């Protein structure tokens, strides 16, 4: 599932988990042996909705009975907005039992029967089963008249019906408007993590893999799609059609998918013969072509990279009008938000193109890592999502090198560090039992921190050995479930005979330097090392103190907004220890030195005298570095004298680490700002943009606090410092990806600072666009800027709102929403519904600049009102901690910033 911090982290989960059970379950945990609950204390079990004792009290299903095959029939009615359905589940009884427990949520069970193998052989009618329901656990119990015998197979038949869901989970209705203004309805599924139970009774846990044969009944004006290719279509009375699909490969319930819609598609064939199709609403069909090109390229890449053929005959990707996450990796039927799949050359920017490419790369990686091999339980979802996010980097770099994704990946790691350095963070491998707890695992930590630590592990092992271990893991556990430890074992032990000299630890011959061999001889276990990154929250700070040729290293937990002198700092450091694969380079050679820091302190000896040392080479490590003594001064001097002696990514990481250290009270703001002075000579656009990002953030904070002298001086400094670069920018789409990003960033800043030439040009383009009735094609690099300037007038704001309703481009709609949210007239924002996309954007964007106690209190009251209405925003705690951090930052650093600006302008 694709998650943009832009997406899932801000989703509103409305609903509740029924924790107030009728009778508290106090039974001790028991195994799947033939225990008869009815002979136990009846008070130890919950009560079903009909008042009878429910025979199971655990949230997790028992393993006495496992599914082998589902035969599922579904008939959605897109007029009455409901569906009727039936299923036959072939099950294997592993231990004798008198009941079968299934998941079911909001389904009306009309009938349930059981047939033994003998019944099926002699075509005997099934025995009717008693059905008990326990909604608190989203479970039903099927009580059998006679005990089911171990090692035998049975067939369970269930008839059921339900309304198509109103939200974005289970089997739900989605609507879109045509160019002619007609509203049309489609039916679509989204089951991850625990919503298959809303569409059909099932064993809705990833461990219970089975095969699925699916039949969909529909009207002739619609098509039906499912995981597998269609085998045949049967014509029925009344003009209805019934599509039968091939039986699926063995898979988990959350990957089952089916859609009834009236979409159009474009298709192509991959090198291996797999048919790939992109589906979208008819009016948006023209926006599907880039997704097809990217999907074909990426599918070919993954088949080659994993050395495993994609196991299905087809792959569909569908742009859904109403979709909660960025995309969902249903096997053979990937569902996506329209903005995650459709690309309109007239309104989609280069960033939009990269986003679509990344989403497709992410979901296609899941077809192997997640679908072919699935985690045993949701506590390990980080590995699924983190790996798919990591594979975005690997696959896009090869298939679309012109998108220059490397530095984007680095920025993603910097972004998640902001989240992970707050005390409200969590371990990426975390216990999750309830549906709510499981949903909360789908956040930036699972996706982005997971990807960043996997990238660090790849750098530690070497790309060659990491890839070999991944392939070994996928082949060994194909169509099965696995745990974290299974992957660590594959990565630790997948060595050639010739590698045995390293004690079973794999490394690349190309990297066999003396320093590499030195740390390999430590025989570090991957499992032991990775446990320190997955089972504890936070990010380490590596403190470096150099005295002559001796390097003293110390590690501690890095906490943003918590200073060493704060009373609670010590307690927040307790019991935190990482095994950190540190790398460093020096002035004396081009070699990359490696060491495992697995104690609180350690000492390294440099082989020769050096004028500077830089840790975390190319920022492949997930840690922040602080240089005590003269370390920062030496690096600042180096940047000013010849910044090219450091790699571009190392220059970016110095800017990032220095300004993060200011937020932790470990480095003074003036020293961090002194480091950025060299940027006027910087040739790396990502490094230039990183410095600009922080300076712009400071501007927004002091502007919002109405610190007029500092605001005015910082504005003057920014326009003076970046004026040569601003004046060089054209208002056209031209240059490399990073040239175009620099253009967007600089012109956005210039217009925000009311730089007259920028405002004049943007106003001119916006007026021409309005006069053309929205038909003028404004260059995509500056489209958001032009809209934002236009939105500052009442007429412009109202016109943008009208165009939002008319636009067929999701990319353009997002740009319009951003522009509307920049209005200085706050009453206009109230036109939006609470919980709509723009409100969430405002919460996450605008509040990041809040830095006063009054604003903190206002936000607390606002969140309390949302909670009172039943809303739960995952971002609540993050926002509150960020505002508190900003308050502290400003109190500590405002005088320093004021003085630094006075001597700089």
Tab-separated table of N, CA and C in Angstrom, residues 151 218 235 242 309 457 591 593 595 601 629 759:
chain	number	residue	atom	x	y	z
A	151	UNK	N	-7.786	-33.674	10.676
A	151	UNK	CA	-7.206	-34.134	9.412
A	151	UNK	C	-8.236	-34.394	8.321
A	218	UNK	N	-23.258	-8.699	-12.804
A	218	UNK	CA	-23.294	-7.268	-13.098
A	218	UNK	C	-24.286	-6.976	-14.222
A	235	UNK	N	-24.532	-15.219	-19.807
A	235	UNK	CA	-25.695	-14.337	-19.906
A	235	UNK	C	-26.848	-14.932	-19.106
A	242	UNK	N	-22.717	-12.657	-15.783
A	242	UNK	CA	-21.944	-13.198	-14.663
A	242	UNK	C	-20.551	-13.568	-15.154
A	309	UNK	N	9.559	-14.951	-11.985
A	309	UNK	CA	8.530	-14.431	-12.886
A	309	UNK	C	7.310	-13.962	-12.095
A	457	UNK	N	21.241	-0.996	5.701
A	457	UNK	CA	21.665	-2.395	5.749
A	457	UNK	C	22.279	-2.816	4.422
A	591	UNK	N	39.165	6.793	0.668
A	591	UNK	CA	38.608	5.550	1.189
A	591	UNK	C	37.414	5.823	2.108
A	593	UNK	N	35.857	4.494	5.361
A	593	UNK	CA	36.195	3.678	6.531
A	593	UNK	C	34.907	3.239	7.218
A	595	UNK	N	32.963	1.028	10.607
A	595	UNK	CA	33.084	0.562	11.981
A	595	UNK	C	31.687	0.330	12.542
A	601	UNK	N	30.245	4.167	24.120
A	601	UNK	CA	31.437	4.909	23.710
A	601	UNK	C	32.426	3.967	23.044
A	629	UNK	N	34.266	19.927	19.870
A	629	UNK	CA	35.562	20.593	19.722
A	629	UNK	C	35.560	21.495	18.501
A	759	UNK	N	5.627	38.701	-8.443
A	759	UNK	CA	4.189	38.957	-8.309
A	759	UNK	C	3.612	39.453	-9.629
